[in-house]
Amino acid sequence: MSRKTAREVTMKLAFARLFGGEDTYEAVLDKSGITEDLSEEDLDFSGAVIDGIEVHQEEIDALIDELAIGWSIERMPRVDLSILRVAIYEMKYRKDIPCSVSINEAVELAKRFGGDRSSAYINGMLGTLAKRLEQESKE
């Protein structure tokens, strides 16, 4: 499995957890039509991201609330929220992944699973965060 597919699985796990649904890899793979096998490395990556989202959810959600001009988390489409949580976790806590990769993958997920304007909105929010993180790293 590629890291791209691992991100998709991670986003779907995050989405399922929003609704108290089945949150196992097997359940997500069975229902999503993903046919690739999960490598040990991909399982580790996905597990680390989903666990990291849980640990830092309060901070991640506060960032989403701040960046989502004109939207509140409560009104945000749940797919978009799941995509944002994955991307923001990667951008803030995974120094081995360039922000541009996290943004690109999030936009691609939004194009596939989000609404008509999801990809543009997510791109804007994450672009703003990337600039902020770059500025903070220079200070």
mmCIF file of C-alpha atoms in Angstrom:
data_model
loop_
_atom_site.group_PDB
_atom_site.id
_atom_site.type_symbol
_atom_site.label_atom_id
_atom_site.label_comp_id
_atom_site.label_asym_id
_atom_site.label_seq_id
_atom_site.Cartn_x
_atom_site.Cartn_y
_atom_site.Cartn_z
ATOM 1 C CA MET A 1 0.000 0.000 0.000
ATOM 2 C CA SER A 2 1.172 3.510 -0.634
ATOM 3 C CA ARG A 3 1.269 6.284 1.895
ATOM 4 C CA LYS A 4 -1.465 7.970 -0.159
ATOM 5 C CA THR A 5 -3.766 5.010 0.442
ATOM 6 C CA ALA A 6 -2.714 4.897 4.099
ATOM 7 C CA ARG A 7 -3.866 8.523 4.413
ATOM 8 C CA GLU A 8 -7.204 7.634 2.857
ATOM 9 C CA VAL A 9 -7.647 4.801 5.347
ATOM 10 C CA THR A 10 -6.640 7.134 8.198
ATOM 11 C CA MET A 11 -9.151 9.766 7.077
ATOM 12 C CA LYS A 12 -11.886 7.121 6.899
ATOM 13 C CA LEU A 13 -10.996 5.865 10.382
ATOM 14 C CA ALA A 14 -11.173 9.440 11.699
ATOM 15 C CA PHE A 15 -14.533 9.861 9.953
ATOM 16 C CA ALA A 16 -15.905 6.606 11.417
ATOM 17 C CA ARG A 17 -14.835 7.661 14.894
ATOM 18 C CA LEU A 18 -16.825 10.889 14.567
ATOM 19 C CA PHE A 19 -19.957 8.791 14.394
ATOM 20 C CA GLY A 20 -18.963 6.069 16.826
ATOM 21 C CA GLY A 21 -18.769 3.591 13.962
ATOM 22 C CA GLU A 22 -16.454 0.672 13.471
ATOM 23 C CA ASP A 23 -12.940 1.961 13.656
ATOM 24 C CA THR A 24 -10.822 -0.989 12.695
ATOM 25 C CA TYR A 25 -8.683 -1.247 9.588
ATOM 26 C CA GLU A 26 -10.577 -4.330 8.521
ATOM 27 C CA ALA A 27 -13.955 -2.583 8.795
ATOM 28 C CA VAL A 28 -12.741 0.460 6.855
ATOM 29 C CA LEU A 29 -11.154 -1.658 4.136
ATOM 30 C CA ASP A 30 -14.232 -3.879 3.815
ATOM 31 C CA LYS A 31 -16.586 -0.925 3.403
ATOM 32 C CA SER A 32 -14.377 1.354 1.327
ATOM 33 C CA GLY A 33 -13.451 -0.864 -1.571
ATOM 34 C CA ILE A 34 -9.714 -0.430 -1.010
ATOM 35 C CA THR A 35 -8.146 -3.593 -2.307
ATOM 36 C CA GLU A 36 -4.494 -2.982 -1.505
ATOM 37 C CA ASP A 37 -2.948 -4.833 1.414
ATOM 38 C CA LEU A 38 -1.684 -2.748 4.291
ATOM 39 C CA SER A 39 2.065 -3.109 4.767
ATOM 40 C CA GLU A 40 3.463 -3.053 8.282
ATOM 41 C CA GLU A 41 4.957 0.375 7.570
ATOM 42 C CA ASP A 42 1.608 1.739 6.363
ATOM 43 C CA LEU A 43 -0.196 0.301 9.385
ATOM 44 C CA ASP A 44 2.359 1.965 11.659
ATOM 45 C CA PHE A 45 1.974 5.283 9.838
ATOM 46 C CA SER A 46 -1.814 5.186 9.913
ATOM 47 C CA GLY A 47 -1.870 4.106 13.552
ATOM 48 C CA ALA A 48 0.534 6.852 14.578
ATOM 49 C CA VAL A 49 -1.548 9.504 12.813
ATOM 50 C CA ILE A 50 -4.905 8.330 14.173
ATOM 51 C CA ASP A 51 -3.444 8.049 17.699
ATOM 52 C CA GLY A 52 -1.821 11.465 17.332
ATOM 53 C CA ILE A 53 -5.111 13.015 16.286
ATOM 54 C CA GLU A 54 -6.730 11.643 19.444
ATOM 55 C CA VAL A 55 -3.928 12.911 21.689
ATOM 56 C CA HIS A 56 -3.879 16.396 20.111
ATOM 57 C CA GLN A 57 -7.528 16.695 19.064
ATOM 58 C CA GLU A 58 -8.273 19.675 21.285
ATOM 59 C CA GLU A 59 -5.379 21.683 19.837
ATOM 60 C CA ILE A 60 -6.097 20.515 16.269
ATOM 61 C CA ASP A 61 -9.769 21.443 16.564
ATOM 62 C CA ALA A 62 -8.882 24.842 18.028
ATOM 63 C CA LEU A 63 -6.686 25.469 14.967
ATOM 64 C CA ILE A 64 -9.469 24.369 12.629
ATOM 65 C CA ASP A 65 -11.892 26.684 14.426
ATOM 66 C CA GLU A 66 -9.428 29.562 14.090
ATOM 67 C CA LEU A 67 -8.639 28.904 10.417
ATOM 68 C CA ALA A 68 -12.233 28.213 9.348
ATOM 69 C CA ILE A 69 -13.333 31.774 8.787
ATOM 70 C CA GLY A 70 -17.111 31.883 8.697
ATOM 71 C CA TRP A 71 -17.491 28.243 9.785
ATOM 72 C CA SER A 72 -17.631 26.465 13.097
ATOM 73 C CA ILE A 73 -16.550 22.888 13.566
ATOM 74 C CA GLU A 74 -20.137 21.974 14.401
ATOM 75 C CA ARG A 75 -21.336 23.150 10.964
ATOM 76 C CA MET A 76 -18.388 21.813 8.975
ATOM 77 C CA PRO A 77 -18.959 18.761 6.779
ATOM 78 C CA ARG A 78 -17.624 15.732 8.659
ATOM 79 C CA VAL A 79 -15.557 14.530 5.706
ATOM 80 C CA ASP A 80 -13.804 17.898 5.537
ATOM 81 C CA LEU A 81 -13.218 17.842 9.291
ATOM 82 C CA SER A 82 -11.673 14.374 9.070
ATOM 83 C CA ILE A 83 -9.400 15.420 6.200
ATOM 84 C CA LEU A 84 -8.324 18.548 8.058
ATOM 85 C CA ARG A 85 -7.546 16.635 11.243
ATOM 86 C CA VAL A 86 -5.253 14.252 9.382
ATOM 87 C CA ALA A 87 -3.477 17.038 7.481
ATOM 88 C CA ILE A 88 -3.078 19.344 10.458
ATOM 89 C CA TYR A 89 -1.712 16.540 12.610
ATOM 90 C CA GLU A 90 0.876 15.770 9.928
ATOM 91 C CA MET A 91 1.797 19.421 9.472
ATOM 92 C CA LYS A 92 2.203 20.132 13.187
ATOM 93 C CA TYR A 93 3.639 16.908 14.514
ATOM 94 C CA ARG A 94 5.231 14.909 11.688
ATOM 95 C CA LYS A 95 8.441 16.685 10.804
ATOM 96 C CA ASP A 96 9.278 13.883 8.354
ATOM 97 C CA ILE A 97 6.453 15.002 6.041
ATOM 98 C CA PRO A 98 6.725 18.334 4.194
ATOM 99 C CA CYS A 99 3.703 20.590 4.654
ATOM 100 C CA SER A 100 3.287 20.735 0.884
ATOM 101 C CA VAL A 101 2.785 16.956 0.760
ATOM 102 C CA SER A 102 0.183 17.034 3.536
ATOM 103 C CA ILE A 103 -1.662 19.869 1.800
ATOM 104 C CA ASN A 104 -1.587 18.172 -1.599
ATOM 105 C CA GLU A 105 -2.850 14.861 -0.188
ATOM 106 C CA ALA A 106 -5.617 16.628 1.757
ATOM 107 C CA VAL A 107 -6.748 18.504 -1.357
ATOM 108 C CA GLU A 108 -6.820 15.262 -3.349
ATOM 109 C CA LEU A 109 -8.903 13.565 -0.636
ATOM 110 C CA ALA A 110 -11.262 16.550 -0.602
ATOM 111 C CA LYS A 111 -11.692 16.332 -4.381
ATOM 112 C CA ARG A 112 -12.615 12.652 -4.088
ATOM 113 C CA PHE A 113 -14.741 12.669 -0.957
ATOM 114 C CA GLY A 114 -15.736 16.257 -0.160
ATOM 115 C CA GLY A 115 -18.221 18.701 -1.575
ATOM 116 C CA ASP A 116 -17.802 20.954 -4.598
ATOM 117 C CA ARG A 117 -15.896 23.627 -2.686
ATOM 118 C CA SER A 118 -14.154 21.421 -0.142
ATOM 119 C CA SER A 119 -10.814 21.195 -1.928
ATOM 120 C CA ALA A 120 -10.456 24.961 -2.345
ATOM 121 C CA TYR A 121 -11.516 25.651 1.224
ATOM 122 C CA ILE A 122 -9.179 23.018 2.659
ATOM 123 C CA ASN A 123 -6.320 24.243 0.464
ATOM 124 C CA GLY A 124 -6.819 27.796 1.731
ATOM 125 C CA MET A 125 -6.959 26.786 5.376
ATOM 126 C CA LEU A 126 -3.915 24.548 5.175
ATOM 127 C CA GLY A 127 -1.972 27.097 3.118
ATOM 128 C CA THR A 128 -2.569 29.655 5.855
ATOM 129 C CA LEU A 129 -1.397 27.187 8.473
ATOM 130 C CA ALA A 130 1.724 26.326 6.448
ATOM 131 C CA LYS A 131 2.688 30.018 6.273
ATOM 132 C CA ARG A 132 2.138 30.363 10.011
ATOM 133 C CA LEU A 133 4.229 27.276 10.804
ATOM 134 C CA GLU A 134 7.010 28.484 8.503
ATOM 135 C CA GLN A 135 7.021 31.865 10.234
ATOM 136 C CA GLU A 136 7.107 30.228 13.676
ATOM 137 C CA SER A 137 10.070 28.063 12.672
ATOM 138 C CA LYS A 138 12.038 31.186 11.726
ATOM 139 C CA GLU A 139 11.483 32.845 15.088
#
